[in-house]
Amino acid sequence: MEVAQMQRRLVDYTKTLFMEFLGCSVLQLQQLQDESNPDFVVEVVSLFFDDSEKLLNDLSTALDQPNVDFKKVDAHVHQLKGSSSSIGAQRVKDACVTFRNFCEEQNIDATLRCLQQVKHEYYLVKNKLETLLRLEQQIMAAGGSIPMIEMGF
Amino acid sequence: MLCCWIACMMSMNCLINCQFSCTEASLVGDSGCTEMWFKVWDKISTCGLKLHHHYYQFIGSTRVSESWWRKLLLSWVICWTVVSIWIFCYMNSQATEKRKETLASMCDERARMLQDQFNVSMNHIQAMSILISTFQHGKNPSAIDQTTFARYTERTAFERPLTSGVAYAVRVPHSEREQFEKHQGWTIKRMDTLEQNPVHKDDYNPDLLEPSPVQEEYVPVIFAQDIISHVISMDLLSGKEDRENVLRASKSGKGVLTAPFRLLKTNCLGVILTFAVYNRDLPLNATPNERVQATDGYLGGVFDVESLVEKLLHQLASKQTILVNVLDTTNQSHPISMYGSNASDDGLELVSYLNFGDPFRKHEMHCRFKQKPPWPWLAITTSIGILVIALLVGHIFHATVNRIAKVEDDCNKMMELTKQAEAADVAKSQFLATVSHEIRTPMNGVLGMLHMLMVTDLDVRQLDYVRTAQASGKALVTLINEVLDQAKIESGNLEPEGVQFDLRAVLDDVLSLFSGKAQDKGVELAVYVYDRVPEMLIGDPGRFRQIITNLMGNSIKFTEKGHIHVTVHLVEEVIDSIEVETKLLPKNTLSGFPVADRRQSWKGFRTFSQEESIHPLSDSIHLIVSVEDTGEGIPIEAQPRVFTPFMQVGPSISRTHGGTGIGLSISKCLVSLMKGEISFVSIPKIGSTFTFTAVFTSSSSSSKEYKSQQINNHTNSVSSEFRGMRALVVDPRPVRAKVSRYHIQRLGIHVEVVSTFKQGLSIISQRSNVTHMVLIEQEVWDRDLNSSSLFINNLEKIDLSTSPKVFLLSNSIRSSRANPTTSGVCNLTVIPKPLRASMLAASLQRAMDDGNKGNPCYGELPSLSLRSLLLGRKILIVDDNNVNLKVAAGALKKYGADVVSSSSGMEAIELLTPPHQFDACFMDIQMPEMDGFEATKRIRDSEQNINNRIHFGELSVQTCNNVLNWHVPILAMTADVIRATHEECLRCGMDGYVSKPFEAEQLYQEVSRFFH
């Protein structure tokens, strides 16, 4: 694949990603990355993946308990909400907000539904981000530069 | 208090009441009565005291039940009714008693007199009986005949005032009757027939009387006084009354009275007194038998009781007032009236006993008042008066109790309402908080999306729409913040803080906020702070900034040309210079436009009227701040409601200029919070000047040595570069030149002001003083470009070791850039206005270091400034969320900061325990184990601890990096934009907050407060 083509694909992909899943935060993340810190985005995103997967596992276990500790669940969801908000995973964040509301109500069925929803959104965004990062790496590997998406900061 | 007062009133009433009664009692003039009143008074006063006591008890402990009061009132009324009735009875009986006594004394007097006179008469008759016994029976023949007797008795009648006549009857035994009759020449006649058939006086004929029947002995009357001569020859023993009398008289030897009977002939009621005449002197203890044996005859006196008593009473005064009855009560069951009418009267009657010397007969005198007793008016009025007073007191009491009950009810109602209102207020606050949060969260989404939308490919029209939408959104968020602010101030929850701050830096910040707008409009912004205003003040910089921002925001909104000029003076100085500045010329303003005279606006300030209240020695600094603009002014009719919330000049204003009209009212609140006043003067079409005063504390003299950590010597290091340099400002306008000089002097540069190039040249050419820089006002430059370039040329010609740098003070970067002539001249640096110390320093520094680099772009102020602010700073970031931590660290690193990350509050506390090297800390609020608030509190505690120890010399300053006062700026990081969270942050000792993810502008605003 030619570099230019890949670059164009990356730009298109990023744009669709923003329209659907991500807030402008990811763009800001990208802007934070510079010569002194070239892998910043990758680091942050992989950190996000690790964190989130751990949290989702914790959530699943917590909700499987006979006596659900909603405080703990809420804390987990809060964490997830914070990181997803930072990364710009807007839909995950929204799902987390709903999740927390049900936590307050202590509604187990609804929280379980929410967990599924969050998981779904998370894997979706993970997929997208991984694709994005892979594209970038391919471009880098091909010796091209990652095109900056002008969004202003 | 009210209750106490009432109780006092009541006891007072009792007192007055009693005193009144006492005076009345003394009016009656009865000592017993007064005594009684004192007793009553005692009782009442103790009762009053008790009542007082009870009242206190009741009020003190529980609420007085209404029924209790009613019972008390009822008993009060009943008690006083009884008392007044009793008083009436008592006084009435007193009066009756007195009347009775009067009557008794009168009656006794009459009885005594009657008795005395009777006795006198009786004595005389007795004397006469002895006379008769001597001359009639002692002599033979008798020395007395009828004529003698009649004459004698007639002539001695005055001695017997009560007798109407006297007669003498002699005792004649039957054996001597004939002889006696022959001697006398008449027969003894019987009396009883006459008694049975009383005859009229005129018809009386003694000859018609029947002769007495044969008896054992006879007692015929032989002598009689003329007026009763008709009784001569009558046999007394034949008369029933007379017979008894005669017999008793002879037995007792004393005067004997008959029962009252109708007298013969006169037919008047009379009594006959009979004395026995004895033939020898009998001893006192002679027996009745001896007496009867010794009896010779009987002397009788007729008492005409009726006429006699009448005569007697006539002699006495006040006959009219009483009625007298004299009764013979020998027979108790049938008393015989001797005198007086028989008109029976139930009224008062008094009885006096009369003793007429006859033990067998009993007489009584009955006295009555003629008139009925008068109404006891005094008693009636007294008792009614007391009753009325008592009722009045009762009424007052009743009214008071009712009043109290009503007030209590009202109070309860009020408290209920207050509670409701408070609840409503709390609900309102919560509602506002919730709603604002609920609005802001989606609004952030909207704004973010708009932000994103703006960077996509948009045509001009679409871009305009998006911009408008974004502006509206931002305005909405601002409005919500302002409304929350207003609510907060109104509820009094806002307390100004007292932290040390640099007034000039705050003003510079505000200026930089508005610089963009001002440049767009071509309005000149300037700040001037009087030299003597201390560098560091203690007060609430945030609120001060808010006021200035509000005022400047308004000014800039309504100003299209001219200038906005902020001046800060000490109040003392302004007072001193009032006279000096009176000749302010209309042209002598910052931009040459006329302005509203600010002195008009502070005319009404209290601070000025009471100058003595400002002590130059005290720590408080009274500042007077004016914001002067050359805008369109406020219409006269709208001026009175300028400070009313949500009031704008007209509905069109908000459409053209936006805003809610709440800013000024908030400012007013804030100013009063700082113990100041705000006022304004505005002339339509010319401009407005808002002036406010505020009281700050000067940071004490010792503070000169210790600088707070946050005011690191950043500015100082910059300014120290220029210290001792000399600058020349070419500006013909004194006000503007003053502003320029103020800012340049802040960098430690010595400034001289000239109004023309010529003067400037002459100063520069003086070799004694090296001039390092020349600052030329753009207006001067543009006015005559030829002379300007000539000036530059001349400047170069002057052979100096260091040729001065030339700067152009320009109001608008674009215009100066666009000007080809200006850009054509080399070695000319443009300094954009508004002037600020940091900006000026940066520009000068750049120009001095390398004059060829050209002008940096000042348009991207925040990013660049952020970089300059954060470069090399050591910053700690605390967040439990790794992703967030990473992102935040990345953002700060981008601005050149040296970032240390920490994932828990405990770790942060350890890192931030002094001494440390951190310049600031960003802390997440919501963290497990220890949240941001708690962590901040602990950090502040440990800082306080260290500071105290340094202060008391336990720790040397050297061990603590030469910092005297540890206070690391801690900023909260929160996605929560709600005000309450902000307040909570400040309460826990945080210095501010930034929202996540970082936004350059906000970050700059917050950070700029600590780094300079």
XYZ file of C-alpha atoms in Angstrom, chain B residues 44-454:
411
model
C -53.149 42.593 96.660
C -49.474 43.389 96.497
C -48.532 39.886 97.532
C -51.011 38.627 95.021
C -49.421 40.859 92.405
C -46.000 39.553 93.287
C -47.241 36.020 93.048
C -48.767 36.757 89.721
C -45.518 38.256 88.558
C -43.707 35.190 89.710
C -46.168 32.874 88.055
C -45.945 34.808 84.888
C -42.203 34.444 84.760
C -42.443 30.794 85.504
C -44.935 30.195 82.797
C -43.241 32.245 80.179
C -39.914 30.790 81.127
C -40.954 27.188 81.013
C -43.887 26.510 78.794
C -46.272 28.251 76.571
C -49.170 29.674 78.560
C -52.323 27.941 77.648
C -55.132 30.223 76.754
C -57.588 28.508 79.076
C -55.352 29.228 82.017
C -55.455 32.882 81.184
C -59.202 32.785 80.807
C -59.623 31.184 84.215
C -57.333 33.723 85.779
C -59.241 36.541 84.168
C -62.593 35.171 85.281
C -61.408 34.707 88.845
C -59.958 38.200 88.755
C -63.284 39.680 87.717
C -65.264 37.612 90.225
C -62.849 38.406 93.008
C -63.086 42.096 92.381
C -66.860 42.011 92.073
C -67.041 40.359 95.480
C -64.604 42.845 96.899
C -66.579 45.777 95.610
C -69.866 44.361 96.930
C -68.260 43.831 100.269
C -66.972 47.366 100.264
C -70.428 48.600 99.495
C -71.951 46.646 102.358
C -69.280 47.680 104.734
C -69.584 51.363 103.992
C -73.331 51.181 104.054
C -73.361 49.558 107.472
C -70.928 52.150 108.684
C -73.272 54.905 107.630
C -76.260 53.174 109.223
C -74.363 52.668 112.411
C -73.500 56.280 112.560
C -77.100 57.258 111.956
C -78.187 54.961 114.683
C -75.755 56.479 117.071
C -76.932 59.954 116.261
C -80.484 58.835 116.788
C -79.601 57.127 120.030
C -77.905 60.178 121.403
C -80.839 62.388 120.406
C -83.338 59.944 121.849
C -81.463 59.612 125.094
C -81.229 63.345 125.412
C -84.983 63.686 125.055
C -85.687 60.878 127.438
C -83.386 62.359 130.037
C -84.986 65.750 129.794
C -88.450 64.336 130.030
C -87.503 62.269 132.975
C -85.812 65.175 134.731
C -88.739 67.480 134.316
C -91.095 64.773 135.417
C -89.043 64.160 138.477
C -89.008 67.865 139.251
C -92.808 67.881 139.063
C -93.086 64.767 141.095
C -90.830 66.125 143.812
C -92.924 69.202 144.014
C -96.088 67.221 144.308
C -94.509 65.184 147.039
C -93.586 68.396 148.779
C -97.148 69.526 148.438
C -98.379 66.316 149.966
C -96.322 67.084 153.026
C -97.687 70.593 152.976
C -101.222 69.271 152.964
C -100.513 66.756 155.639
C -99.184 69.579 157.757
C -101.875 72.142 157.151
C -104.941 70.070 156.464
C -104.595 67.301 158.896
C -102.147 68.722 161.361
C -104.402 71.710 162.050
C -107.930 71.545 163.326
C -109.767 73.090 161.858
C -108.053 72.810 158.548
C -105.897 75.652 157.462
C -106.619 74.966 153.858
C -109.807 75.298 152.013
C -110.585 74.922 148.343
C -109.842 78.554 147.567
C -106.504 78.512 149.286
C -105.534 75.280 147.603
C -106.564 76.492 144.206
C -104.712 79.784 144.567
C -101.615 78.122 145.950
C -101.474 75.489 143.289
C -102.146 78.030 140.595
C -99.273 80.206 141.727
C -96.855 77.297 142.069
C -97.823 75.723 138.763
C -94.509 76.863 137.155
C -92.740 74.515 139.532
C -94.553 71.589 138.035
C -94.023 72.065 134.387
C -95.485 68.743 133.386
C -98.676 68.741 135.425
C -101.780 70.262 134.114
C -103.504 70.164 137.441
C -103.308 68.962 141.052
C -106.084 67.648 143.267
C -106.356 66.348 146.806
C -108.638 63.595 147.895
C -109.194 62.718 151.476
C -109.813 59.313 152.954
C -113.247 59.084 154.380
C -114.491 55.912 156.104
C -118.129 54.996 155.618
C -118.884 55.845 159.200
C -117.869 59.393 158.683
C -119.546 59.824 155.262
C -122.600 61.582 156.377
C -120.711 63.937 158.572
C -118.281 64.572 155.835
C -120.951 65.157 153.250
C -122.695 67.548 155.502
C -119.495 69.348 156.228
C -118.596 69.667 152.626
C -122.049 70.361 151.399
C -121.962 67.755 148.629
C -122.336 64.056 148.303
C -119.568 61.744 147.324
C -120.027 60.866 143.748
C -118.964 57.818 141.840
C -116.576 58.028 138.950
C -116.918 54.773 137.088
C -120.117 55.724 135.300
C -118.343 58.693 133.955
C -115.540 56.523 132.832
C -117.943 54.255 131.104
C -119.744 57.078 129.369
C -117.348 59.788 128.745
C -119.064 63.094 128.140
C -118.076 66.073 126.233
C -116.455 68.893 128.070
C -119.252 71.339 127.490
C -121.888 68.889 128.558
C -120.092 68.111 131.765
C -122.142 68.776 134.828
C -120.961 67.449 138.172
C -124.383 67.621 139.588
C -125.603 64.972 137.214
C -123.184 62.436 138.562
C -124.546 59.666 140.614
C -123.690 59.591 144.292
C -121.295 56.934 145.236
C -122.761 53.699 146.461
C -122.112 52.509 149.877
C -118.536 51.477 150.400
C -116.264 50.695 153.235
C -114.421 53.880 152.723
C -114.351 56.682 150.229
C -111.672 58.888 148.811
C -113.457 61.915 147.503
C -111.554 64.817 146.017
C -111.891 67.835 148.197
C -109.427 70.261 146.722
C -108.539 70.722 143.116
C -106.759 73.231 140.970
C -109.140 75.426 139.084
C -108.671 73.803 135.745
C -109.685 70.438 137.112
C -112.169 71.636 139.702
C -114.753 69.362 138.160
C -113.262 66.379 139.896
C -114.126 67.692 143.338
C -116.437 65.342 145.216
C -115.564 62.377 143.074
C -114.658 59.217 144.815
C -111.339 58.036 143.554
C -111.946 54.533 144.759
C -114.870 54.237 142.450
C -112.619 54.802 139.426
C -110.904 51.623 138.414
C -107.556 53.166 137.571
C -107.710 55.569 140.454
C -108.562 52.956 142.925
C -105.548 50.838 142.089
C -103.414 53.898 142.142
C -104.680 55.074 145.421
C -104.180 51.732 147.026
C -100.669 51.312 145.630
C -99.757 54.853 146.652
C -100.824 54.312 150.187
C -98.905 51.026 150.333
C -95.675 52.177 148.785
C -95.534 55.684 150.117
C -94.057 56.803 146.816
C -95.436 58.472 143.745
C -97.494 56.110 141.658
C -98.530 56.506 138.085
C -101.648 55.380 136.369
C -101.698 53.890 132.959
C -102.413 56.514 130.390
C -106.110 57.111 129.920
C -108.433 59.662 128.514
C -108.859 62.444 130.977
C -112.300 63.451 132.066
C -113.642 66.483 130.365
C -110.539 67.366 128.291
C -110.502 63.888 126.898
C -106.809 64.152 126.451
C -104.467 61.291 127.107
C -103.044 61.709 130.511
C -101.391 60.053 133.453
C -102.194 60.657 137.030
C -99.505 60.711 139.646
C -100.681 59.923 143.068
C -98.979 60.475 146.411
C -100.308 59.306 149.665
C -100.564 61.832 152.449
C -99.815 60.283 155.836
C -100.934 61.610 159.133
C -97.545 61.114 160.703
C -93.960 60.846 159.631
C -93.405 57.219 158.785
C -90.031 55.500 158.965
C -88.471 54.383 155.709
C -88.862 50.720 156.506
C -92.549 50.951 157.417
C -94.654 48.067 156.205
C -97.415 48.612 153.690
C -100.003 47.901 156.328
C -98.665 50.584 158.597
C -98.667 52.917 155.661
C -102.270 52.168 154.775
C -103.222 52.793 158.375
C -101.406 56.073 158.412
C -102.877 57.333 155.191
C -104.982 60.455 155.467
C -105.584 61.239 151.844
C -104.069 61.296 148.384
C -102.585 64.017 146.343
C -102.861 63.540 142.616
C -101.280 65.367 139.752
C -102.542 65.104 136.264
C -99.997 64.867 133.545
C -101.273 65.728 130.150
C -98.582 63.754 128.439
C -99.303 64.704 124.885
C -99.205 68.419 125.310
C -96.414 68.231 127.791
C -94.092 66.200 125.640
C -94.980 68.405 122.729
C -93.952 71.412 124.772
C -90.761 69.778 125.819
C -89.763 68.783 122.304
C -90.439 72.291 121.135
C -87.764 73.474 123.426
C -85.210 71.228 121.706
C -83.665 71.802 118.331
C -83.985 69.390 115.444
C -87.485 68.449 116.383
C -88.179 68.014 112.759
C -85.576 65.357 112.125
C -86.946 62.751 114.527
C -90.278 61.346 115.556
C -90.784 60.508 119.212
C -93.241 58.008 120.674
C -93.708 57.551 124.370
C -95.224 54.273 125.419
C -96.358 52.719 128.618
C -95.081 49.184 128.524
C -96.191 47.954 131.889
C -98.143 45.375 130.052
C -95.521 44.129 127.587
C -97.973 42.627 125.188
C -100.146 45.724 124.949
C -98.115 48.817 125.188
C -100.160 51.959 125.516
C -99.133 54.850 123.461
C -98.860 57.989 125.473
C -97.548 60.288 122.831
C -96.830 60.363 119.148
C -98.433 59.064 116.050
C -98.808 55.419 115.621
C -97.565 55.441 112.057
C -95.602 52.263 112.054
C -92.345 52.431 110.177
C -90.025 49.577 109.375
C -87.106 51.930 109.452
C -84.670 52.496 112.173
C -86.237 52.839 115.617
C -84.448 53.407 118.845
C -85.750 52.800 122.351
C -84.817 54.687 125.513
C -86.173 53.656 128.856
C -87.834 56.275 131.004
C -87.939 56.055 134.739
C -90.694 58.135 136.267
C -90.046 56.983 139.767
C -92.778 54.350 139.803
C -91.205 50.899 139.787
C -94.496 49.306 138.834
C -94.866 51.289 135.676
C -92.467 51.013 132.806
C -92.190 53.599 130.116
C -90.241 53.715 126.901
C -89.426 56.403 124.469
C -89.242 55.315 120.828
C -87.392 57.555 118.427
C -87.373 57.410 114.643
C -85.980 59.545 111.931
C -88.616 61.410 110.061
C -86.888 60.990 106.728
C -85.864 57.707 105.220
C -82.094 57.176 105.194
C -80.482 58.834 102.157
C -78.961 56.668 99.448
C -75.433 55.662 100.414
C -73.878 57.429 97.427
C -70.367 57.354 98.728
C -70.427 53.590 99.165
C -72.023 53.124 95.786
C -69.530 55.293 93.943
C -66.572 53.811 95.774
C -67.496 50.235 95.089
C -68.487 50.914 91.515
C -65.270 52.841 91.004
C -63.215 49.970 92.296
C -65.158 47.535 90.190
C -64.662 49.657 87.112
C -60.960 49.936 87.730
C -60.690 46.206 88.303
C -62.642 45.531 85.150
C -60.444 47.909 83.240
C -57.360 46.166 84.536
C -58.976 42.913 83.585
C -59.689 44.280 80.171
C -56.124 45.443 79.734
C -54.986 42.069 80.901
C -57.337 40.344 78.550
C -56.333 42.527 75.662
C -52.686 41.972 76.470
C -53.076 38.252 76.650
C -54.976 38.272 73.414
C -52.317 40.428 71.904
C -49.581 38.129 73.130
C -51.426 35.155 71.809
C -51.858 36.896 68.510
C -48.224 37.912 68.361
C -47.202 34.401 69.289
C -49.439 33.044 66.608
C -48.013 35.485 64.130
C -44.536 34.630 65.267
C -45.215 30.954 64.817
C -46.725 31.614 61.471
C -43.764 33.727 60.560
C -41.366 31.050 61.674
C -43.334 28.561 59.673
C -43.112 30.830 56.685
C -39.442 31.435 57.277
C -38.901 27.711 57.409
C -40.816 27.314 54.223
C -38.929 30.142 52.648
C -35.654 28.681 53.788
C -36.661 25.317 52.502
C -37.674 26.956 49.263
C -34.355 28.748 49.188
C -32.471 25.542 49.741
C -34.609 23.919 47.104
C -33.888 26.833 44.806
C -30.177 26.561 45.385
C -30.266 22.841 44.844
C -32.398 23.313 41.819
C -30.020 25.913 40.468
C -27.038 23.744 41.184
C -28.628 20.709 39.652
C -30.028 22.504 36.688
C -26.848 24.368 36.043
C -24.961 21.139 36.224
C -27.483 19.455 34.005
C -27.325 22.314 31.575
C -23.601 22.655 31.606
C -22.859 19.046 30.989
C -24.752 18.915 27.703
C -23.619 22.452 26.952
C -20.045 21.286 27.159
C -20.956 18.649 24.665
C -22.560 21.215 22.451
C -19.607 23.549 22.730
C -17.142 20.737 22.081
C -19.033 19.644 19.023
C -19.212 23.218 17.811
C -15.485 23.518 18.368
C -15.002 20.438 16.241
C -17.445 21.640 13.685
C -15.489 24.844 13.290
